Coordinates of C-alpha atoms and ligand atoms in Angstrom, one line a residue:
M1 CA 27.7 107.1 -28.7
A2 CA 26.3 103.5 -28.8
R3 CA 23.5 102.9 -31.1
R4 CA 20.6 101.0 -30.5
A5 CA 19.3 98.0 -33.4
T6 CA 16.2 96.0 -32.4
I7 CA 16.0 93.1 -34.7
V8 CA 11.9 91.6 -35.2
D9 CA 12.8 88.1 -35.1
S10 CA 11.6 84.9 -36.7
L11 CA 10.1 85.8 -40.2
E12 CA 6.9 84.2 -40.1
A13 CA 6.7 86.4 -36.8
A14 CA 8.3 89.4 -38.4
G15 CA 4.5 90.1 -39.7
I16 CA 2.8 89.1 -36.7
G17 CA 3.5 91.9 -34.2
V18 CA 0.8 93.5 -36.6
L19 CA -1.4 90.5 -37.7
H20 CA -3.3 89.6 -34.1
V21 CA -4.5 86.0 -36.0
D22 CA -4.2 82.7 -34.6
L23 CA -1.1 82.1 -36.8
G24 CA -1.0 78.6 -35.1
D25 CA -3.8 78.0 -36.7
F26 CA -3.1 79.6 -40.1
V27 CA -0.2 77.8 -40.9
S28 CA -2.0 74.8 -41.8
T29 CA -0.5 71.7 -43.2
Q30 CA -3.6 70.5 -45.0
N31 CA -2.5 70.3 -48.6
V32 CA -5.8 72.0 -49.9
V33 CA -5.2 75.0 -48.1
K34 CA -1.2 75.1 -47.9
Q35 CA -0.1 76.8 -51.1
Q36 CA -2.6 79.0 -50.5
R37 CA -1.5 80.3 -46.8
T38 CA 1.9 80.3 -47.7
Q39 CA 1.5 82.3 -50.7
Y40 CA -0.5 84.6 -47.8
L41 CA 2.2 84.6 -45.3
W42 CA 5.0 85.8 -47.7
E43 CA 2.5 88.1 -49.3
E44 CA 2.0 89.8 -45.8
M45 CA 6.4 90.0 -45.2
T46 CA 6.8 91.2 -48.5
R47 CA 4.3 94.3 -47.4
L48 CA 5.5 94.2 -44.1
G49 CA 8.6 95.1 -45.8
V50 CA 11.1 92.3 -43.6
K51 CA 14.4 93.3 -44.8
A52 CA 16.2 89.6 -44.7
T53 CA 14.5 85.2 -45.1
T54 CA 16.2 82.1 -45.4
P55 CA 14.3 79.6 -46.8
G56 CA 13.9 76.3 -44.9
K57 CA 12.5 73.0 -45.2
R58 CA 9.2 74.5 -45.6
E59 CA 9.5 77.0 -47.6
L60 CA 11.6 74.8 -50.1
S61 CA 8.6 72.3 -50.4
E62 CA 6.6 74.7 -51.5
W63 CA 9.7 75.1 -54.3
R64 CA 7.1 76.5 -57.9
M65 CA 5.6 79.0 -55.1
L66 CA 9.5 80.0 -53.9
E67 CA 10.6 80.0 -57.7
D68 CA 8.6 83.0 -58.7
F69 CA 9.1 85.1 -55.0
L70 CA 12.5 84.4 -55.8
E71 CA 12.5 85.4 -59.1
S72 CA 10.3 88.9 -58.1
G73 CA 12.8 89.6 -55.6
E74 CA 9.8 91.2 -53.6
I75 CA 11.6 89.4 -50.3
P76 CA 15.2 89.6 -49.4
F77 CA 16.3 86.2 -49.6
V78 CA 19.3 84.9 -48.4
S79 CA 21.0 81.4 -48.6
S80 CA 24.9 80.8 -47.9
N81 CA 24.9 76.9 -48.5
L82 CA 22.4 76.7 -51.4
Y83 CA 22.9 76.0 -55.2
R84 CA 21.6 75.2 -58.2
G85 CA 23.1 73.3 -61.2
T86 CA 25.4 71.6 -61.8
G87 CA 29.3 71.8 -62.3
E88 CA 30.2 74.9 -64.5
E89 CA 26.5 76.1 -64.2
K90 CA 26.4 75.9 -60.2
R91 CA 25.0 79.2 -59.0
P92 CA 24.0 80.3 -55.7
L93 CA 20.3 79.9 -55.5
T94 CA 19.6 83.6 -54.1
N95 CA 21.9 86.4 -52.2
R96 CA 24.8 84.6 -49.7
Y97 CA 24.4 87.1 -47.6
L98 CA 22.6 90.5 -47.4
L99 CA 23.7 94.1 -46.2
E100 CA 21.1 96.0 -44.2
D101 CA 21.3 99.2 -42.1
V102 CA 19.5 98.7 -38.4
G103 CA 19.2 101.7 -36.4
G104 CA 22.4 103.1 -38.0
V105 CA 24.6 99.2 -37.0
R106 CA 25.5 97.8 -40.7
F107 CA 24.6 94.6 -40.2
G108 CA 26.1 91.0 -42.7
I109 CA 23.6 88.9 -42.7
V110 CA 23.5 85.0 -43.4
G111 CA 21.4 82.7 -44.1
L112 CA 21.6 78.5 -43.4
I113 CA 19.8 75.5 -43.7
G114 CA 21.1 71.7 -42.3
A115 CA 21.8 68.3 -43.5
A116 CA 19.0 66.5 -42.2
D117 CA 16.2 69.1 -43.5
F118 CA 17.5 69.7 -46.7
A119 CA 17.5 66.3 -47.0
R120 CA 13.6 66.5 -46.0
A121 CA 12.4 69.2 -48.1
R122 CA 10.5 68.1 -51.0
V123 CA 11.9 69.4 -53.8
P124 CA 11.8 68.7 -58.0
D125 CA 14.4 67.2 -59.7
D126 CA 14.1 69.6 -62.4
A127 CA 15.4 72.5 -59.7
E128 CA 18.9 70.8 -59.3
L129 CA 19.4 72.1 -55.9
S130 CA 22.3 71.2 -54.1
F131 CA 23.9 71.6 -50.4
Q132 CA 27.2 72.9 -49.0
E133 CA 28.2 72.0 -45.6
P134 CA 27.1 75.6 -44.2
A135 CA 30.7 75.3 -41.3
E136 CA 32.7 75.1 -44.7
A137 CA 30.0 78.4 -46.5
L138 CA 30.4 80.4 -42.7
R139 CA 33.9 79.8 -43.6
E140 CA 33.6 80.9 -46.7
L141 CA 31.9 84.5 -45.9
L142 CA 32.9 85.0 -42.9
P143 CA 36.2 86.9 -43.7
E144 CA 34.0 89.1 -46.9
L145 CA 31.6 90.0 -44.3
E146 CA 34.5 90.9 -41.3
T147 CA 35.2 94.0 -43.8
K148 CA 31.4 95.3 -45.1
A149 CA 30.0 94.5 -41.9
E150 CA 29.3 95.8 -38.4
V151 CA 27.5 92.9 -36.5
V152 CA 27.4 89.6 -38.4
V153 CA 23.8 87.4 -38.2
L154 CA 23.6 84.2 -38.6
L155 CA 19.2 83.4 -39.7
S156 CA 19.3 79.5 -38.8
Q157 CA 17.6 76.6 -39.7
I158 CA 19.4 74.8 -38.0
D159 CA 18.1 73.2 -34.8
R160 CA 19.3 74.8 -31.9
D161 CA 21.8 71.4 -30.5
A162 CA 23.6 71.4 -33.8
T163 CA 23.4 75.5 -34.5
A164 CA 25.5 75.7 -31.4
E165 CA 28.3 73.4 -32.5
L166 CA 28.8 74.9 -35.8
L167 CA 28.9 78.7 -34.1
H168 CA 32.1 76.5 -32.0
E169 CA 33.3 75.4 -34.6
V170 CA 33.1 78.5 -36.9
P171 CA 34.1 81.6 -34.9
G172 CA 32.5 84.7 -36.0
V173 CA 29.0 85.0 -36.0
D174 CA 28.0 87.7 -33.6
V175 CA 24.3 86.9 -33.4
A176 CA 22.3 83.5 -34.5
L177 CA 18.2 83.9 -34.9
I178 CA 17.1 80.0 -34.7
G179 CA 14.2 79.3 -36.5
N180 CA 14.0 75.8 -36.4
R181 CA 11.5 73.9 -33.8
A182 CA 12.3 76.7 -32.0
R183 CA 10.3 77.5 -28.3
A184 CA 10.7 80.8 -27.3
D185 CA 13.7 82.0 -24.7
D186 CA 13.3 83.6 -22.2
E187 CA 16.5 86.1 -22.9
I188 CA 19.3 85.5 -24.9
V189 CA 22.1 82.4 -24.7
M190 CA 25.8 83.0 -25.2
E191 CA 27.6 80.0 -27.6
G192 CA 31.1 81.0 -26.9
E193 CA 31.2 85.2 -28.3
T194 CA 27.3 84.3 -30.1
I195 CA 24.4 86.1 -28.7
T196 CA 21.8 83.1 -29.9
N197 CA 17.8 83.7 -29.4
Q198 CA 14.7 81.5 -30.7
S199 CA 11.4 82.8 -31.1
G200 CA 9.2 80.2 -31.1
V201 CA 7.3 78.1 -33.8
R202 CA 4.3 79.0 -35.7
G203 CA 4.6 82.9 -35.7
Q204 CA 2.9 82.4 -32.6
W205 CA 5.3 84.7 -30.6
A206 CA 7.3 88.1 -32.1
G207 CA 11.2 87.6 -31.1
I208 CA 12.4 90.8 -30.7
L209 CA 16.1 91.2 -29.8
S210 CA 18.2 94.6 -28.6
L211 CA 21.3 94.9 -29.2
I212 CA 23.4 97.8 -27.8
V213 CA 26.2 98.9 -30.3
D214 CA 29.6 100.8 -29.1
P215 CA 31.1 102.4 -32.4
T216 CA 34.0 100.5 -32.5
G217 CA 31.1 98.0 -33.4
H218 CA 31.3 95.8 -30.1
I219 CA 28.3 94.5 -29.2
V220 CA 27.7 95.8 -25.1
K221 CA 24.6 94.5 -24.2
G222 CA 21.9 91.9 -26.0
E223 CA 18.5 91.6 -24.3
A224 CA 16.2 88.5 -26.2
H225 CA 12.1 90.4 -25.4
N226 CA 10.0 87.6 -26.9
R227 CA 6.6 87.9 -26.3
P228 CA 3.7 85.4 -27.5
L229 CA 1.1 86.7 -29.9
D230 CA -2.3 86.5 -27.8
K231 CA -4.8 88.7 -27.0
L232 CA -2.6 91.6 -25.5
V233 CA -0.9 92.7 -29.4
A234 CA -2.7 95.2 -31.0
K235 CA -5.0 94.7 -34.0
D236 CA -3.8 96.9 -37.3
P237 CA -7.0 96.5 -39.4
D238 CA -5.8 96.7 -42.8
V239 CA -3.7 93.1 -42.0
L240 CA -7.1 91.7 -39.7
Q241 CA -9.1 92.7 -42.7
R242 CA -6.6 91.0 -45.4
A243 CA -6.6 87.7 -42.9
Q244 CA -10.1 87.3 -42.7
A245 CA -10.3 87.5 -46.4
A246 CA -7.4 84.4 -46.5
N247 CA -9.2 82.1 -44.1
E248 CA -12.5 82.4 -46.1
E249 CA -10.2 81.7 -49.1
S250 CA -9.6 78.7 -47.1
D251 CA -12.6 77.8 -46.3
R252 CA -13.7 77.8 -49.7
L253 CA -11.0 75.8 -51.0
R254 CA -11.9 73.5 -48.4
Q255 CA -15.5 73.3 -49.4
E256 CA -14.6 72.7 -53.0
D257 CA -12.6 69.6 -52.2
L258 CA -15.1 67.9 -49.8
L259 CA -17.9 68.3 -52.8
A260 CA -15.0 67.1 -55.6
Q261 CA -14.0 64.3 -53.3
K262 CA -17.6 63.2 -52.7
Q263 CA -18.4 63.6 -56.7
E264 CA -15.5 61.0 -57.1
R265 CA -16.4 59.2 -54.7
A266 CA -20.4 58.8 -56.0
A267 CA -18.6 58.8 -59.6
R268 CA -17.0 55.7 -58.6
E269 CA -19.8 54.0 -56.7
G270 CA -22.1 54.7 -59.7
S271 CA -20.8 54.0 -62.4
T272 CA -21.5 51.0 -64.7
R273 CA -18.9 48.4 -64.6
Y274 CA -18.9 44.5 -65.9
L275 CA -17.8 43.0 -62.7
G276 CA -17.4 39.3 -64.6
A277 CA -18.4 35.8 -63.9
E278 CA -16.5 35.0 -60.9
T279 CA -18.3 37.6 -59.0
C280 CA -21.6 36.2 -59.9
K281 CA -20.6 32.7 -59.1
R282 CA -20.2 34.3 -55.4
C283 CA -23.8 33.6 -55.5
H284 CA -25.3 31.7 -58.2
V285 CA -23.1 28.4 -58.6
S286 CA -25.6 26.5 -60.4
E287 CA -26.5 29.4 -62.8
Y288 CA -22.7 30.1 -63.3
E289 CA -21.9 25.6 -63.3
Q290 CA -24.3 25.3 -66.0
W291 CA -22.8 28.3 -68.2
K292 CA -19.6 27.4 -68.2
S293 CA -21.0 24.6 -69.6
T294 CA -22.1 26.1 -72.9
P295 CA -20.2 27.1 -76.5
H296 CA -20.2 30.9 -74.4
A297 CA -17.9 30.0 -71.9
N298 CA -15.6 29.4 -75.0
A299 CA -16.3 31.8 -77.7
F300 CA -13.2 33.5 -76.7
L301 CA -11.1 31.0 -77.6
T302 CA -13.0 29.3 -80.2
L303 CA -12.3 32.7 -82.2
K304 CA -8.8 32.9 -81.5
K305 CA -8.1 28.9 -82.9
D306 CA -10.6 30.5 -85.7
L307 CA -8.5 33.8 -85.9
G308 CA -5.6 32.9 -89.3
G309 CA -4.2 35.9 -89.3
M310 CA -5.5 37.2 -92.2
Q311 CA -8.4 38.1 -90.0
D312 CA -9.2 41.7 -88.9
A313 CA -9.6 40.7 -85.2
D314 CA -11.4 43.8 -83.9
A315 CA -13.9 42.9 -86.8
C316 CA -14.3 39.9 -85.3
I317 CA -13.7 40.2 -81.1
G318 CA -17.1 42.3 -80.3
C319 CA -19.2 39.5 -80.7
H320 CA -17.2 36.9 -78.5
V321 CA -16.4 38.7 -75.8
T322 CA -18.4 40.9 -72.9
G323 CA -19.3 44.7 -72.8
F324 CA -17.7 45.1 -76.0
E325 CA -17.5 49.2 -76.5
A326 CA -19.7 49.7 -73.5
T327 CA -19.3 51.6 -70.5
G328 CA -17.2 49.5 -67.5
G329 CA -17.1 46.9 -70.2
W330 CA -14.0 44.8 -72.2
I331 CA -10.9 46.7 -73.3
N332 CA -8.0 44.2 -74.2
P333 CA -7.5 40.4 -73.0
N334 CA -5.1 41.8 -70.3
T335 CA -7.7 43.7 -67.7
N336 CA -9.3 43.0 -64.7
P337 CA -12.0 41.6 -64.3
D338 CA -11.5 39.0 -67.5
L339 CA -14.3 39.7 -69.8
R340 CA -13.1 37.3 -72.5
N341 CA -15.7 35.0 -73.4
V342 CA -19.7 35.4 -73.5
Q343 CA -20.6 36.2 -69.6
C344 CA -23.2 36.9 -67.6
E345 CA -23.7 40.3 -68.1
A346 CA -23.1 40.1 -71.8
C347 CA -27.5 38.5 -71.3
H348 CA -28.0 40.0 -68.3
G349 CA -26.3 43.2 -68.8
P350 CA -23.6 45.1 -66.1
G351 CA -23.9 43.7 -62.9
T352 CA -22.9 46.7 -60.5
E353 CA -26.8 48.0 -60.2
H354 CA -28.3 44.7 -59.6
V355 CA -25.0 43.6 -57.1
R356 CA -25.7 47.3 -54.8
T357 CA -29.2 46.4 -55.2
G358 CA -30.1 42.7 -55.2
G359 CA -32.7 43.7 -58.1
G360 CA -32.1 41.5 -61.8
T361 CA -32.2 42.2 -65.3
R362 CA -34.2 40.4 -67.3
M363 CA -33.6 40.3 -70.4
G364 CA -35.5 39.1 -74.0
E365 CA -34.6 37.4 -77.7
A366 CA -33.6 41.2 -78.9
V367 CA -30.1 40.5 -76.3
C368 CA -29.4 37.4 -78.1
T369 CA -29.8 39.0 -82.0
T370 CA -27.4 41.5 -81.2
C371 CA -24.8 39.1 -81.4
H372 CA -27.2 35.9 -83.2
T373 CA -27.7 37.6 -86.5
G374 CA -26.4 38.2 -90.2
E375 CA -24.0 35.7 -91.1
F376 CA -23.8 34.7 -87.0
A377 CA -28.0 33.8 -86.8
K378 CA -27.2 30.8 -88.9
D379 CA -30.3 28.4 -87.8
W380 CA -31.4 31.0 -85.6
N381 CA -34.4 29.7 -83.5
Y382 CA -34.9 31.5 -80.3
T383 CA -37.3 28.9 -78.3
K384 CA -35.4 26.2 -79.5
Y385 CA -31.4 28.3 -78.5
Y386 CA -33.3 29.5 -75.4
E387 CA -33.2 26.4 -74.2
L388 CA -30.1 25.6 -74.4
V389 CA -28.6 28.8 -72.8
R390 CA -31.3 28.6 -69.5
H391 CA -29.7 27.6 -66.4
D392 CA -32.0 24.8 -65.3
Ligands
HEC401 C1 -22.2 38.7 -76.6 C2 -22.4 38.3 -78.3 C3 -23.7 37.2 -77.7 C4 -25.1 37.0 -77.4 C5 -25.5 38.1 -76.8 C6 -25.1 35.7 -77.4 N1 -24.6 34.8 -77.9 FE1 -25.4 32.7 -77.9 N2 -23.9 32.8 -79.3 C7 -22.3 33.8 -79.3 C8 -20.8 33.4 -79.8 C9 -19.7 34.4 -79.9 C10 -20.9 32.3 -79.8 C11 -20.7 30.7 -80.0 C12 -19.5 30.4 -79.5 C13 -18.7 29.7 -79.6 O1 -19.2 28.1 -80.6 O2 -17.4 29.5 -78.9 C14 -22.8 31.7 -79.7 C15 -23.2 30.2 -79.2 C16 -24.5 30.1 -79.2 C17 -25.5 29.2 -78.8 C18 -24.6 27.7 -78.8 C19 -25.1 27.6 -80.7 C20 -24.2 26.4 -81.1 O3 -24.2 26.4 -81.8 O4 -23.6 25.3 -80.5 C21 -26.0 29.0 -78.2 C22 -27.6 28.4 -78.5 C23 -26.3 30.8 -78.1 N3 -25.2 31.1 -78.0 C24 -28.0 31.1 -77.6 C25 -28.3 32.3 -77.2 C26 -29.2 32.8 -76.2 C27 -30.6 32.0 -76.7 C28 -28.5 34.3 -76.5 C29 -30.2 35.8 -75.6 C30 -30.2 35.0 -74.7 C31 -27.4 34.2 -76.9 N4 -26.8 33.3 -77.6 C32 -26.8 35.8 -76.5 C33 -22.3 35.4 -78.9 C34 -23.9 35.6 -78.1
HEC402 C1 -22.1 40.4 -84.6 C2 -21.3 39.2 -83.9 C3 -20.3 38.2 -84.6 C4 -18.9 38.3 -84.8 C5 -18.5 40.2 -85.3 C6 -18.5 37.4 -85.3 N1 -19.1 36.7 -84.7 FE1 -18.4 35.0 -85.0 N2 -19.9 33.8 -84.1 C7 -21.1 35.1 -83.7 C8 -22.1 33.8 -83.2 C9 -23.8 34.3 -82.8 C10 -21.9 32.9 -82.9 C11 -22.9 31.9 -83.2 C12 -23.9 31.1 -84.2 C13 -24.6 29.8 -84.4 O1 -23.9 28.9 -83.6 O2 -25.5 30.2 -84.3 C14 -20.2 32.9 -83.5 C15 -19.5 31.9 -83.9 C16 -18.6 31.8 -84.3 C17 -17.7 30.7 -84.4 C18 -18.0 28.9 -84.4 C19 -17.6 28.0 -85.0 C20 -19.1 28.6 -86.0 O3 -18.4 29.4 -87.2 O4 -20.5 28.8 -85.3 C21 -16.3 30.6 -85.1 C22 -15.1 30.6 -85.5 C23 -16.2 32.4 -85.3 N3 -17.6 32.6 -84.9 C24 -15.6 33.2 -85.9 C25 -15.8 34.6 -86.1 C26 -14.6 35.5 -86.3 C27 -13.2 35.0 -87.6 C28 -15.1 36.5 -86.6 C29 -14.5 37.6 -87.2 C30 -14.3 37.7 -88.9 C31 -16.6 36.5 -86.3 N4 -16.6 35.1 -85.8 C32 -17.4 37.5 -85.8 C33 -21.4 35.9 -83.7 C34 -20.3 36.8 -83.8
HEC403 C1 -26.3 33.7 -73.5 C2 -27.6 34.2 -72.4 C3 -27.5 34.1 -71.3 C4 -25.9 34.4 -70.1 C5 -24.5 34.2 -70.4 C6 -26.2 33.8 -69.0 N1 -27.8 33.9 -68.5 FE1 -28.5 34.0 -66.6 N2 -30.1 33.6 -67.6 C7 -30.5 33.8 -69.0 C8 -32.0 33.3 -69.5 C9 -32.5 33.3 -71.3 C10 -32.1 33.2 -68.3 C11 -34.2 32.9 -67.9 C12 -34.4 33.9 -67.2 C13 -35.2 35.3 -68.2 O1 -35.6 34.7 -69.5 O2 -34.8 36.9 -68.1 C14 -31.4 33.7 -67.5 C15 -32.1 33.9 -66.1 C16 -31.1 34.0 -64.7 C17 -31.1 34.1 -63.3 C18 -32.7 34.0 -62.9 C19 -32.9 32.4 -62.1 C20 -32.3 31.4 -63.2 O3 -31.7 30.6 -62.6 O4 -33.3 31.5 -64.5 C21 -29.8 34.2 -63.3 C22 -29.9 33.6 -61.7 C23 -29.1 34.1 -64.0 N3 -29.4 33.5 -65.2 C24 -27.4 34.1 -63.7 C25 -26.5 34.1 -64.5 C26 -24.8 33.5 -64.4 C27 -24.7 33.8 -62.9 C28 -24.6 34.0 -65.4 C29 -22.7 33.7 -65.7 C30 -22.3 32.6 -64.9 C31 -25.6 33.7 -66.4 N4 -27.1 33.8 -65.7 C32 -25.7 33.8 -67.7 C33 -29.4 33.8 -70.2 C34 -27.9 34.1 -69.9
HEC404 C1 -24.4 39.7 -53.5 C2 -25.2 38.1 -54.6 C3 -25.1 38.5 -55.3 C4 -23.7 38.5 -57.0 C5 -22.5 38.6 -56.4 C6 -24.8 38.4 -57.7 N1 -26.3 38.6 -57.9 FE1 -27.5 37.6 -58.9 N2 -29.0 37.5 -57.6 C7 -28.2 37.8 -56.2 C8 -30.4 37.7 -55.5 C9 -30.3 37.5 -54.0 C10 -31.4 37.4 -56.5 C11 -32.3 37.3 -56.3 C12 -33.3 35.9 -55.6 C13 -33.0 35.2 -56.7 O1 -33.7 35.6 -57.8 O2 -31.7 33.8 -56.7 C14 -30.5 37.7 -57.4 C15 -31.0 37.5 -58.8 C16 -29.9 37.9 -60.1 C17 -30.8 37.2 -61.8 C18 -32.7 37.4 -61.5 C19 -33.2 38.8 -61.6 C20 -34.6 38.4 -61.8 O3 -35.0 39.2 -62.4 O4 -35.4 37.2 -61.7 C21 -30.2 37.6 -62.9 C22 -30.4 37.6 -63.9 C23 -29.2 37.7 -61.9 N3 -29.2 37.9 -60.3 C24 -27.9 37.9 -62.3 C25 -26.4 38.1 -61.8 C26 -24.9 38.7 -62.6 C27 -24.9 38.2 -64.0 C28 -24.2 38.7 -61.8 C29 -23.2 39.1 -62.0 C30 -22.9 40.3 -62.7 C31 -25.5 38.3 -60.1 N4 -25.9 38.4 -60.3 C32 -24.5 38.5 -59.1 C33 -27.7 38.1 -55.8 C34 -26.6 38.1 -56.3

């Protein structure tokens, strides 16, 4: 007696028959929620008891998460042409094929990714992932599968044309489900002896494929019934609730991200920084020229000349540079802006606030005596010294 087996295709869509959320919106490329949403989808797939899934570019790019899922064994992964490790240590990423009973028919399932998608996936180097040509992998596995399964299914993460080419090059696949940037087919498409079906991208469709298989394992008939997951699809209250919770979590993550960005920007704008005399010069040319003529503008060179190797430079540098040990001030001779010498901001304070508001910073003797002190006070006389540094 002939048996009927129905495959619900598109692994994203496998759960979607009962989901009724707009998965088009749901699968997000926004970095801040991508991981959370992928995680949700995979958990939903686990609950639905998906029988087989093969990782594509997107899944590989979420490598850490994929690794966890592979390890947990909650979703049956199949990948016939991906390996980990090198040389002697090289081993398949996961099952190279799976055997499944659907409607009394024994299915053998292989999964392949194309070279282009593999190359574009963002996988960390330490994953040591390697790729085998799809045709080679298929040739290796088909003889074994033909003895173990009645119907061989290929889950293809290779685009339509390249999948077709592969099926002609390596005959023996009975059914190919193409999930790579695929639109939804109206009916099955034959490639040689192989029934192919594409069931639409982004989980917006449920790809449903019915097969009538005779007792010898021969497919008598194949029919595609791909269905858009629109308002006509019944809602499962549990799934709906989980989907809503996941949506709320996404919103929360987005809000959190926005806030963090805002704070970072505020911190960047509001932070105290020394800008250097060249910045001040843009608006205060005459003060700059006068300052240039004072010993302050050469204080670093003076120090350098005087440091005879025996001296502890750290003990000296503080009064010969600008903003020493101050937030946004001197760090080392190579930082930008260059804060060598006793520049404008050593007396007037860090310029960030002033440049923003246009308000000035007055200062008095106390500023001078942070440096002109102790053995360096020499014959300090504020009135006398003041006359030598004021700019007019
Ligand atoms: C960040 C430290 C620092 C501050 C603040 C500072 N000075 Fe100086 N000042 C120096 C150093 C160092 C020299 C020596 C520079 C050199 O000779 O290369 C110097 C030199 C001078 C000289 C030249 C003295 C000479 O022998 O020719 C005068 C005048 C002077 N400072 C006045 C002032 C006044 C007035 C203030 C405050 C309004 C002030 N300085 C603030 C570090 C400072
Ligand atoms: C507390 C701040 C301060 C420290 C620390 C400091 N200097 Fe100075 N230095 C000054 C001031 C102020 C002057 C300018 C004095 C003046 O002309 O009135 C000066 C001037 C000088 C001069 C110019 C010549 C002179 O003696 O007037 C030399 C050279 C010098 N310092 C070397 C050093 C060395 C070397 C050290 C480390 C041992 C050092 N300074 C540490 C504040 C300092
Ligand atoms: C050694 C300390 C010192 C340094 C260095 C210094 N100034 Fe001044 N600046 C003064 C003093 C003193 C006044 C007089 C006004 C006061 O007492 O507040 C003044 C006044 C000013 C004023 C007010 C208008 C004017 O000309 O009197 C401006 C603008 C100014 N400085 C810009 C600069 C700029 C720009 C630089 C660097 C290129 C600079 N200052 C470097 C001490 C300094
Ligand atoms: C974008 C232009 C601009 C830049 C850059 C700028 N200032 Fe000013 N500054 C002004 C204006 C405008 C005033 C107010 C009018 C005036 O006094 O000339 C002023 C005034 C000042 C005053 C006098 C404030 C008072 O209370 O009398 C000082 C001191 C001063 N600036 C220092 C600096 C220092 C130091 C820097 C570099 C860190 C700097 N400025 C960079 C535009 C600028």
